XYZ file of C-alpha atoms in Angstrom:
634
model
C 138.553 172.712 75.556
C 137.090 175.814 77.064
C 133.779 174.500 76.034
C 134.061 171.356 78.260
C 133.858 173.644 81.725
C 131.632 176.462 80.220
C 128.416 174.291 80.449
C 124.961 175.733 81.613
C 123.561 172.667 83.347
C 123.852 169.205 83.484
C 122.256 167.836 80.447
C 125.088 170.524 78.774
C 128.138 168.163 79.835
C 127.034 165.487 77.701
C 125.070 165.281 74.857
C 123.901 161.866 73.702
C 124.938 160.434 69.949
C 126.992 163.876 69.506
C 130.502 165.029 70.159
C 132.006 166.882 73.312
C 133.934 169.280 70.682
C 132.506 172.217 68.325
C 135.423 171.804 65.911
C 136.353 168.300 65.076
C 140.159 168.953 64.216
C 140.595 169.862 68.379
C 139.966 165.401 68.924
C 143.491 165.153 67.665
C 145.014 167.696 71.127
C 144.491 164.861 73.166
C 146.953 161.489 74.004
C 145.781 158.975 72.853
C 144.246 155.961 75.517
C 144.924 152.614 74.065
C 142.755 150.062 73.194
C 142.963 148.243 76.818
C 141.035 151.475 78.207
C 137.366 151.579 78.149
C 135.339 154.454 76.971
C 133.883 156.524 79.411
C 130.383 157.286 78.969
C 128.629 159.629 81.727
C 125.477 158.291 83.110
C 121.564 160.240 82.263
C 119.521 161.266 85.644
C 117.233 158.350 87.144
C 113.838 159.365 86.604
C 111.657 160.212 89.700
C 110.251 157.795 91.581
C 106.969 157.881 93.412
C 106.083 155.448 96.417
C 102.929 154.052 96.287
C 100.316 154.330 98.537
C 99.811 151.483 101.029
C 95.638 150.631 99.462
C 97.643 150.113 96.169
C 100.464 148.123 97.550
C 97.910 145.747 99.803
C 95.900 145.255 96.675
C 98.787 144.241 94.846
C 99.857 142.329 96.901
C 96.438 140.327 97.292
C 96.116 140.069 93.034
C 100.003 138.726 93.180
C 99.046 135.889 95.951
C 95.372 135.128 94.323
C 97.660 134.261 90.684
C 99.706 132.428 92.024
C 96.944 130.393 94.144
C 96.378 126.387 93.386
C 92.853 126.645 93.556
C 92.511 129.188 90.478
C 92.406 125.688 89.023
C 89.699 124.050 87.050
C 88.390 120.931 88.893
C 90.028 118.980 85.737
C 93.425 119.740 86.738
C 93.154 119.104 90.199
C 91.736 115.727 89.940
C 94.142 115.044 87.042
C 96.971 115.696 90.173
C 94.564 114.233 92.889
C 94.986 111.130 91.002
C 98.100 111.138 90.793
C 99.458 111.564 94.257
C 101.357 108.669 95.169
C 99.174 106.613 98.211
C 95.992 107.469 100.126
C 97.763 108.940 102.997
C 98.584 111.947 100.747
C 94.679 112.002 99.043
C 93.727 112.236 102.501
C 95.929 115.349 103.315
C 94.767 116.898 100.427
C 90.519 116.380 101.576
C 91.381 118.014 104.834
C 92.069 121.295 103.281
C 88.237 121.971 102.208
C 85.147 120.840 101.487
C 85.403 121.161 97.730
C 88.749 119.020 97.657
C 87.168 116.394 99.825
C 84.448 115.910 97.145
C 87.072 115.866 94.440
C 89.132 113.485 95.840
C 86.409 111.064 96.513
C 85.034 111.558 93.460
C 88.090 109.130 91.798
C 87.232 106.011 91.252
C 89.911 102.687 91.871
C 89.746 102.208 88.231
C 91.142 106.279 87.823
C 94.115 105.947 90.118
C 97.491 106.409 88.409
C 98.771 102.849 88.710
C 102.239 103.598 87.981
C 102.611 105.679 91.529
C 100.371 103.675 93.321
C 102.336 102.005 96.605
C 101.995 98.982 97.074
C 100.524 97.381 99.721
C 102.521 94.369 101.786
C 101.046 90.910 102.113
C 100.711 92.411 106.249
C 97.952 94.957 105.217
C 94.276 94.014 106.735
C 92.138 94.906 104.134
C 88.755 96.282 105.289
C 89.210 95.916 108.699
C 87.692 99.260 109.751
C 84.228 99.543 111.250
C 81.947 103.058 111.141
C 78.304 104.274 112.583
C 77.000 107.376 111.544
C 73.319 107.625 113.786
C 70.987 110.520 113.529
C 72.373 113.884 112.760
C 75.423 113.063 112.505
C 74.728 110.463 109.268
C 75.760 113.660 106.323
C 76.903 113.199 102.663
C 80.206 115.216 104.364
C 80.766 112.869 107.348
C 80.732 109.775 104.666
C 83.053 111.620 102.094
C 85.659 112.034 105.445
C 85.095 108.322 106.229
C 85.751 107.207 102.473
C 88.940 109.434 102.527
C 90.006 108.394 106.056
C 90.032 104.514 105.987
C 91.239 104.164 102.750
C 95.180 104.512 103.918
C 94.405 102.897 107.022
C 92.875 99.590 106.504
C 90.249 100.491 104.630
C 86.419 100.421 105.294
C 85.020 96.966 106.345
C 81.814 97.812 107.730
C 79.333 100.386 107.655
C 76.033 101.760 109.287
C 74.070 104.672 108.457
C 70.759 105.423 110.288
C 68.905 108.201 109.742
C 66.602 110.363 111.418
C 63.842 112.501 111.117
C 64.655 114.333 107.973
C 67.237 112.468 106.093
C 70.697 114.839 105.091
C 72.549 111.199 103.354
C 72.337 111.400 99.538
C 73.316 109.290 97.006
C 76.179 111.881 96.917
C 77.733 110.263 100.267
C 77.279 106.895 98.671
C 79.539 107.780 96.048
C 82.051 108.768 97.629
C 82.113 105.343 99.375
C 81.312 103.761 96.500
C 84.417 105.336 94.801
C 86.934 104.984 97.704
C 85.818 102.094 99.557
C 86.730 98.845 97.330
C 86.908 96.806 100.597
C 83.445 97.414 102.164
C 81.971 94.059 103.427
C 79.279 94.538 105.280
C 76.687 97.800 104.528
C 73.653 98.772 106.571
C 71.097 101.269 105.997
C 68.274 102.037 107.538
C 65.780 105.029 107.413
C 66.922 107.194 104.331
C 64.290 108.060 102.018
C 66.842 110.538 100.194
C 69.004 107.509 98.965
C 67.879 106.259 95.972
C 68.814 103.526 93.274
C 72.006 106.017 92.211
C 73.024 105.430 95.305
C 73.206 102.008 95.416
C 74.293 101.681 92.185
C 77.622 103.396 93.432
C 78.110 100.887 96.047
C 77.352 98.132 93.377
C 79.840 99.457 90.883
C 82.656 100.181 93.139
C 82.035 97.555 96.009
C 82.377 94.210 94.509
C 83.390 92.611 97.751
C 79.812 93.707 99.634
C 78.695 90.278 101.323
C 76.544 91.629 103.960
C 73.528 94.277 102.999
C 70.786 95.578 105.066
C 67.981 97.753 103.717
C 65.826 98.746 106.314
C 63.094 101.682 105.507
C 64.573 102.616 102.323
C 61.521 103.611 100.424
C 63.225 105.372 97.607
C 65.373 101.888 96.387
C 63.623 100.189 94.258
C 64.549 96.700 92.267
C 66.451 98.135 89.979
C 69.050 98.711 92.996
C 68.625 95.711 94.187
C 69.348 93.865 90.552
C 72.813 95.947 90.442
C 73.749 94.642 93.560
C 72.560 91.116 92.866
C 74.531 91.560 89.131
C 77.850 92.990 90.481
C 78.349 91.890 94.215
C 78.676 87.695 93.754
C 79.730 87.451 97.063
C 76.619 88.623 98.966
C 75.832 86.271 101.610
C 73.541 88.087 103.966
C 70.634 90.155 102.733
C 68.010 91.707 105.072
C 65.061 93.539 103.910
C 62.990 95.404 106.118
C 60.146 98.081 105.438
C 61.236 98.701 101.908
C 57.577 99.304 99.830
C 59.250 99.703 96.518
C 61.240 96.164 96.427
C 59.566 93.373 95.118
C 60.088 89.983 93.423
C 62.075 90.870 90.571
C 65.038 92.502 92.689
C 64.853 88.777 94.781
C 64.981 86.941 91.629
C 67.822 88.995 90.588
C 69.277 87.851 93.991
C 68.718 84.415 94.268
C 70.309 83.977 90.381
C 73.156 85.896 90.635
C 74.213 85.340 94.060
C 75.120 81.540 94.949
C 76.683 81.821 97.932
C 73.563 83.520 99.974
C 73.435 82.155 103.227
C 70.969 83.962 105.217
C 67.649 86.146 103.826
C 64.969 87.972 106.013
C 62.274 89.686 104.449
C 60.307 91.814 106.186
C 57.007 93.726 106.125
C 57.849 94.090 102.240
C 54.544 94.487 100.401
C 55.609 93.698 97.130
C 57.237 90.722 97.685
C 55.136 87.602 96.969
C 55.217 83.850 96.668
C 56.973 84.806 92.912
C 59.869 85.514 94.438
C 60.123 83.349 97.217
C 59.837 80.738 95.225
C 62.852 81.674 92.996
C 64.850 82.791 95.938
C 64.234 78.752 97.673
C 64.765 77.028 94.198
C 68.212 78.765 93.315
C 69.822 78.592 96.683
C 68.573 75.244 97.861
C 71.949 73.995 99.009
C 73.675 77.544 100.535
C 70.690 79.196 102.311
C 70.908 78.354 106.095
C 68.599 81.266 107.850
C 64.977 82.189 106.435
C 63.266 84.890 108.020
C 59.771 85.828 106.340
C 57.789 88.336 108.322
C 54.974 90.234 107.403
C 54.357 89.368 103.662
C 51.604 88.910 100.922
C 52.691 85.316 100.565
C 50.237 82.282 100.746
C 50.287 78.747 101.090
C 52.473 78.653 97.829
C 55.825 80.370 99.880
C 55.613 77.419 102.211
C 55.373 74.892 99.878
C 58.249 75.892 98.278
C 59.640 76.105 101.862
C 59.112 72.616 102.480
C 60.311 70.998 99.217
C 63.628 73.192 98.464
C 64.922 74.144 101.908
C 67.375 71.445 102.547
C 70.043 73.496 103.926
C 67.937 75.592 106.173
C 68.580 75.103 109.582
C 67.171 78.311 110.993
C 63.403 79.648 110.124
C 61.089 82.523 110.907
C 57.728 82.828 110.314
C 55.621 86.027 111.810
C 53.005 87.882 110.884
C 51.893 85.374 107.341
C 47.964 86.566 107.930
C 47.292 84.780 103.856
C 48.986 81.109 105.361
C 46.280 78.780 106.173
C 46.683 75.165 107.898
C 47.081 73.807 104.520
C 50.458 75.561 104.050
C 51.964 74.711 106.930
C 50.699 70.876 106.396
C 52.263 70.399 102.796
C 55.413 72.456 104.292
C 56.224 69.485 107.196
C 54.867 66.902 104.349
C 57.941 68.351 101.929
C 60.479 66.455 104.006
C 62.831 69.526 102.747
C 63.511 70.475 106.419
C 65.503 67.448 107.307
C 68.630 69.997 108.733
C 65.844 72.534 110.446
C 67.317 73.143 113.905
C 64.903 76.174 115.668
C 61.668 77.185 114.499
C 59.917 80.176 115.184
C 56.474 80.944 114.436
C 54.537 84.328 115.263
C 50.938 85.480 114.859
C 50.356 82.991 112.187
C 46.522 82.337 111.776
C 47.093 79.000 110.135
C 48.623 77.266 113.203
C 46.455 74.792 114.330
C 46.588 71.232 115.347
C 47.067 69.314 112.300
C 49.615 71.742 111.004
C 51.724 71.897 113.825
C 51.646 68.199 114.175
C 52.170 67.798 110.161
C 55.824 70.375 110.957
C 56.841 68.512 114.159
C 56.914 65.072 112.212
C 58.455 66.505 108.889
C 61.801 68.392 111.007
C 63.203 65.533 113.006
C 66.235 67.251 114.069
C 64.588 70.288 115.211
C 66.127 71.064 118.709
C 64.603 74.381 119.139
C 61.194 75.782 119.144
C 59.099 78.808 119.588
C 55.375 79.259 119.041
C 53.807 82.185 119.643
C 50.230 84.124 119.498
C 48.522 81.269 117.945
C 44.933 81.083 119.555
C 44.229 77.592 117.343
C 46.422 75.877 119.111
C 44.915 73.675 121.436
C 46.588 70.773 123.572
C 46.282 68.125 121.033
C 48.363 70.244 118.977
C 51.121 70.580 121.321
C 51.488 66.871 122.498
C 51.407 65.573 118.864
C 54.272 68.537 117.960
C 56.307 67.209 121.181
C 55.701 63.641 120.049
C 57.177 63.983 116.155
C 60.270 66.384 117.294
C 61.915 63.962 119.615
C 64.967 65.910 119.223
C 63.704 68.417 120.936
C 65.900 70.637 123.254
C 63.674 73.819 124.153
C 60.601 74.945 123.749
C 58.916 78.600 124.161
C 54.960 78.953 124.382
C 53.576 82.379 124.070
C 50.307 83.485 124.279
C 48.797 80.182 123.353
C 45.680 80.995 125.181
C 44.259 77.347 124.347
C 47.051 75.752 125.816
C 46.174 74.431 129.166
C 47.569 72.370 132.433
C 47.112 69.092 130.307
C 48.901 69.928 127.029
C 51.687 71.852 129.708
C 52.795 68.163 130.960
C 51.622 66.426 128.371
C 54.897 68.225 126.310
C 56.519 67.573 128.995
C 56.084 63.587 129.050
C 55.813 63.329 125.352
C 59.346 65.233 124.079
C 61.615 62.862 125.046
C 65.217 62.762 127.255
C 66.877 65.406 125.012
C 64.515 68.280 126.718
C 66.604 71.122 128.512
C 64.466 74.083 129.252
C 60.562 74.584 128.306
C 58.814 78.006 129.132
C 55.439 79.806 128.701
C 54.719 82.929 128.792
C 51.129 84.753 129.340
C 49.274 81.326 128.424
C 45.446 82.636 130.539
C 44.798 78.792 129.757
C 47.115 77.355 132.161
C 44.635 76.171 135.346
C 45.701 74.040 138.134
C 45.631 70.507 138.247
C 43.246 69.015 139.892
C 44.434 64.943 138.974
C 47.437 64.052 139.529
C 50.130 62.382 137.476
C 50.994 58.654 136.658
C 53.851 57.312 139.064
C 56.183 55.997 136.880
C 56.059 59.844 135.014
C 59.764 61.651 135.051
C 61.598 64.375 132.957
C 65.146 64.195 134.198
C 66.205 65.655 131.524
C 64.902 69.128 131.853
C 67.172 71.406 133.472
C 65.858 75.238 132.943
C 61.434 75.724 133.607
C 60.137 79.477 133.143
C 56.601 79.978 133.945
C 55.671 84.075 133.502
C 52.690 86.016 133.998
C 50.616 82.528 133.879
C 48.024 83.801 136.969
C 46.695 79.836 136.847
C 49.822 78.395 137.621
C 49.800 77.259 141.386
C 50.965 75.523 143.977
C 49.350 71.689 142.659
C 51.165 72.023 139.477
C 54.658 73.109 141.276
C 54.428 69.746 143.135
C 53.896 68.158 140.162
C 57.109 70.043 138.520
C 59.541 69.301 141.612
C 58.379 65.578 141.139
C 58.522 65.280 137.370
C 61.701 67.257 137.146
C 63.997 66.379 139.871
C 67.032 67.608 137.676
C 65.975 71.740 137.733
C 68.663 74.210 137.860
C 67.073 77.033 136.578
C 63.551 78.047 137.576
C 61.760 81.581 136.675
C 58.583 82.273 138.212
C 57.188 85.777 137.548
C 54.086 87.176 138.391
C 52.503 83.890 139.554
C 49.684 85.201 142.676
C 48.435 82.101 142.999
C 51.607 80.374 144.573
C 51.628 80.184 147.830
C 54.489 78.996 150.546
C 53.881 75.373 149.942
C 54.106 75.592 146.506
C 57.397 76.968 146.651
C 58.672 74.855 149.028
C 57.904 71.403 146.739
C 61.008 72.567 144.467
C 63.590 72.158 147.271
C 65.212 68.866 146.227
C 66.118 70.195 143.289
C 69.999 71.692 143.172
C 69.415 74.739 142.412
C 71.871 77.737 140.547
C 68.975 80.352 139.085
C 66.226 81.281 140.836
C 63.802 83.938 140.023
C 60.716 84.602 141.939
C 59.999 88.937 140.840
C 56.836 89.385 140.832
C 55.511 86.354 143.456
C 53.938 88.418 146.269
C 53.694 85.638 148.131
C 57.331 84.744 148.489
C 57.819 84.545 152.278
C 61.313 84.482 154.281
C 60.454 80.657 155.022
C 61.357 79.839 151.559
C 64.225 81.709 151.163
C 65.926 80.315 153.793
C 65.107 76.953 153.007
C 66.590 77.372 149.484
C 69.741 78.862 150.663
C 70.335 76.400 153.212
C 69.757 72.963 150.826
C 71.763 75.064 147.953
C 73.789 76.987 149.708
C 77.043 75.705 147.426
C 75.434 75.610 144.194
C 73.012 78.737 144.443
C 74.596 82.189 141.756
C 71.869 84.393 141.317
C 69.045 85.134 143.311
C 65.984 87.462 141.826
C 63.537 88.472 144.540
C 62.318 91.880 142.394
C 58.558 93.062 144.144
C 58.382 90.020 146.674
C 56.863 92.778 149.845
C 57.332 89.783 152.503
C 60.775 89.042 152.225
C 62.475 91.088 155.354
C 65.903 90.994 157.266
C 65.518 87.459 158.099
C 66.156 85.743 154.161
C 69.238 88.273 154.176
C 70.752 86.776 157.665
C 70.234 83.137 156.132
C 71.941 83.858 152.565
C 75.053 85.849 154.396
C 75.036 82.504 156.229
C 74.628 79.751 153.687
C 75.201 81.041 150.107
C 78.938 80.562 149.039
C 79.234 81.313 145.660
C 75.838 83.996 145.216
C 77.410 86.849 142.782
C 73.665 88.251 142.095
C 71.110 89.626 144.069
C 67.958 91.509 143.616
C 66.270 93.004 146.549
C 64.394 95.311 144.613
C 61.354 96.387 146.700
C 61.766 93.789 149.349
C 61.128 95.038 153.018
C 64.819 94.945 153.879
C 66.287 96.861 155.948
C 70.103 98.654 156.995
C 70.516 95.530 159.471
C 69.899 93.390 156.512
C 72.500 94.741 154.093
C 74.441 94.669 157.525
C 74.373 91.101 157.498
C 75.451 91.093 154.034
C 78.255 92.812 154.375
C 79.072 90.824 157.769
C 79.329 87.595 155.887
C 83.160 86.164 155.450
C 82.064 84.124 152.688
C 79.522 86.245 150.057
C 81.196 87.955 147.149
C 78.540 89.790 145.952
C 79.146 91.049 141.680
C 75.944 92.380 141.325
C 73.424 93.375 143.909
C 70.147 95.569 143.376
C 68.277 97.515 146.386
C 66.205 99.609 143.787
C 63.002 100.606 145.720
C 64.158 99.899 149.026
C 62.840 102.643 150.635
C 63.936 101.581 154.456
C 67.672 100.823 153.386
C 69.312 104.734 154.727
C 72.657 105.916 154.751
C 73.299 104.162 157.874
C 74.271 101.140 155.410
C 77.361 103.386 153.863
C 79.622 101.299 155.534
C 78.383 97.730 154.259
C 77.883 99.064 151.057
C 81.573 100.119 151.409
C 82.475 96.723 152.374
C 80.463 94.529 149.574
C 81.774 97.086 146.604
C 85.261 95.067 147.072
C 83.766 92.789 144.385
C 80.481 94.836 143.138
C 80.682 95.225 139.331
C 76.803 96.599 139.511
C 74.906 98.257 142.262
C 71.439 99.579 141.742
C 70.159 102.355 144.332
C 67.507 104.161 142.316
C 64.094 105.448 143.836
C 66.375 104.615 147.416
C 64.490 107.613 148.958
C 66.075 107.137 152.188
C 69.885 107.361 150.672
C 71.175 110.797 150.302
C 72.513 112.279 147.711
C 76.143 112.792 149.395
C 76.042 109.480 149.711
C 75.788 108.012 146.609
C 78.631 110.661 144.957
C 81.233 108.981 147.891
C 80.231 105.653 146.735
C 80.529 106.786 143.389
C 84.327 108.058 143.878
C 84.806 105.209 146.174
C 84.050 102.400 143.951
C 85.141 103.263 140.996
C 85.478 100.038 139.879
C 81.274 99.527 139.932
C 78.857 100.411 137.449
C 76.099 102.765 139.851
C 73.082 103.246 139.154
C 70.430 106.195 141.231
């Protein structure tokens, strides 16, 4: 026992795997415990411990959050659980959290979703309603992944428009991701990207078999074999517009024209590659869908309008500009088809083979043509045009530009010949157009033709006006711009008509005679009034349209010699309710008009007060807070 208190130290008073006694007989001196009492077994000394420093516990810290981190990763485990997540809400919240998820998650394709978790989507849900424009800088392969992510749980993407500029930063990259998210996309325009290639579009083809609408516009780097994907795996394309794109040619519109039966509308333009090969095929396959033909531009020959002529029975709408290889004889055998039976307008550009026989051959073989436009087409002569008014006796308008040849004669000729269905005729910059100098048979009339626009013709004058207000009694709408030669009797010969447009910019020669005249005989049926650059117009016109004008909602004054009692008058009248009303150039018109202005902004939707040198500054920022409810302009 002694032994038990006679210890040196503490690792004396217990001694592990040996016994507290020196003589094993002395175990017996003490009772006995029982079984029911545990043994008791001192405890050893807890080692030292040292704190670490706070550089090793940061660090530690940092390696325990970087193991435990989700993005340690490999890409094939997170798409494996991108995949898998269970709408495109939550794929959406997972691209927001970097750039490298965002090209992850649209890197999935439809086809790659886990279908078992997908929600479904209620009979409710607008499918590709969603609409997107990326212009300029702001067109990247980033902007489109975000888009691709973004609509797809809200809609999804309908329509899209990417135009680039300068130096292009959309990829095929961005393509793919729309490609891969964007199952709905409907309508797909792209203009100006030389970095998108046939990858690219081979995205969109694989992953957008819905596309119906597709515009290439300056796409150098697509060639046919993107366009023969598209044609292969989008059935539904309807719409197809080709503009500037040197390295698509006749096998990509063959592809086209086989694959796609439901095409509706083509233009094809300034396409070097594209010849009367594929014109051809595209006519021949989609002779009963295709409605609108635009060719503009092209190394195509007679052949194209041949083909044109014969197979186009469901056109209704065509374009031709800029064919310099189409001679008369193409556009002869085109209105000798009788294919164009259903052609409603017609335009034709800057096409050397327009000449008298071939204009007369297309006016004979499109009897239901109601519109017409024929421009920059120095062959044309008079002849031309009568014969062409003569065969299209369904005739409703017709536009003449730049038809040098035309003159005074072939002007009313047109107008005799086309029949009672003619609305509205106009020329623009004809230098053939003289006066006449003979006047017209009696029993001559047009009633028909409501709407006559005569611009920048400098031969037009006052003995063909007379003519007009006696041939055309019914006028409405009459646009005379830049015509010198009319003088104040000229004008005046167009008063019995009941006029609602009238627009005279340009006609230095306008005089305040006239304009009161007009307002007083159409007073109740005048609406807009256009008196841009007429110098002699003064106070005086503006007194006798505050008078007589009820229902005038336009009004250009635009460098007229008004003045603040003018606008004065304006403002006085109980009966004008001015919506849009133009001073620009007005140089007399001061701040002393604030208060009229005031008063005619209760209706103004539009007020123009630029190069108003006499209107201060202050001035236009009260009218600016004051009528907030009108579009300013200074």
């Amino acid at each position: 026992m002694s032994q038990i208190f006679s210890f040196a130290g503490e690792n004396d008073f217990y001694r592990r795997g040996g016994s507290v006694y020196s003589n094993p007989n002395e175990v017996n001196l003490l009772l006995s415990l029982g079984s029911l009492v545990d043994s008791y077994y001192p405890p050893c000394k807890r080692s030292r411990v040292v704190a670490p420093s706070s550089s090793s516990l940061f660090s530690a810290f940092e390696e325990e959050k970087k193991t435990v981190s989700i993005d340690v990763l490999p890409d094939e485990c997170l798409f494996e659980i991108f995949r898998r997540l269970p709408g495109p809400q939550e794929r959406s919240s997972c691209a927001s959290v970097s750039k490298h998820w965002l090209s992850l998650v649209t890197s999935i394709r439809q086809n790659e979703l886990d279908v078992n978790v997908v929600s479904n989507k209620s009979d409710d849900d607008c499918e590709g309603c969603l609409s997107r424009s990326l212009d300029g800088k702001k067109a990247t392969d980033v902007r489109l992944a975000a888009i691709a992510v973004g609509t797809a749980g809200r809609g999804g993407l309908g329509k899209l428009s990417i135009r680039g500029s300068g130096v292009s930063k959309v990829s095929d990259v961005g393509l793919r991701s729309i490609g891969r998210s964007c199952f709905s996309l409907g309508s797909l325009s792209l203009s100006n990207l030389s970095t998108v290639t046939d990858n690219g579009l081979l995205e969109i083809a694989e992953g957008c078999s819905q596309l119906e609408k597709l515009d290439l516009s300056r796409c150098n780097a697509i060639t046919d074999k993107g366009l023969v994907a598209i044609a292969e795996k989008c059935p539904n394309l309807s719409e197809l517009t080709l503009e500037a794109c040197s390295s698509i040619g006749d096998e990509g519109i063959q592809a086209v024209a086989r694959s796609c039966s439901k095409l509706k509308s083509v233009s094809i333009k300034n396409c070097p590659l594209v010849r009367d090969q594929g014109i051809a095929a595209l006519l021949s396959n989609t002779t009963y869908s295709l409605k609108k033909l635009k060719l503009q531009m092209l190394n195509v020959t007679d052949v194209s309008l041949a083909v044109v002529g014969h197979y186009g029975l469901s056109v209704t709408e065509l374009v031709l500009a800029g064919l310099s290889h189409v001679t008369e004889k193409g556009f002869w055998v085109m209105g000798n088809g009788i294919g164009l039976q259903k052609l409603n307008s017609l335009t034709i550009t800057a096409c050397q083979g327009v000449t008298d026989m071939g204009i007369e051959s297309v006016g004979k073989g499109c009897p239901n043509m109601k519109k017409a436009l024929i421009s920059k087409s120095p062959l044309l002569s008079d002849k031309g045009l009568v014969s062409f008014a003569k065969g299209s006796l369904s005739l409703e308008s017709v536009q003449l530009e730049e038809c040098h040849r035309v003159t005074q004669f072939g002007f009313f000729g047109s107008l005799l010949n086309c029949g009672a269905k003619l609305k509205a005729f106009s020329m623009v910059n004809c230098l053939g157009i003289r006066d006449l100098t003979t006047g017209l048979p009696a029993s001559s009339h047009c009633s028909g033709l409501r709407s006559l626009s005569v611009r920048n013709c400098p031969g037009f004058g006052d003995a063909n006006l007379a003519a007009v207000g006696k041939l055309c009694p019914q006028l409405e709408d009459i646009e005379l711009c830049g015509l010198k030669g009319v003088t104040e009797s000229g004008f005046l010969h167009l008063l019995q008509s009941s006029l609602v447009k009238v627009n005279f910019s340009g006609c230095s020669s306008l005089t305040d005679r006239v304009v009161s005249a007009i307002s007083v005989r159409n007073g109740w049926t005048l609406e807009a009034l256009n008196m841009d650059g007429c110098t002699k117009i003064s106070d005086a016109s503006l007194v006798s349209i505050a008078a007589n004008c009820q229902i005038l909602s336009d009004l250009d004054l635009s460098k007229c010699s008004v003045s603040d009692s003018g606008i004065q008058a304006l403002a006085s009248s109980g009966k004008l309710k001015l919506q849009i009303l133009s001073m620009a150039g007005c140089s007399m018109v001061t701040d002393k008009s604030l208060p009229a202005i005031v008063k005619l902004g209760s209706t103004l939707l539009g007020l123009n007060l630029q190069q108003c040198r006499s209107i201060s500054c202050s001035t236009v920022d009260f009218l600016v807070e004051r009528l907030y409810k009108c579009d300013i302009l200074a």
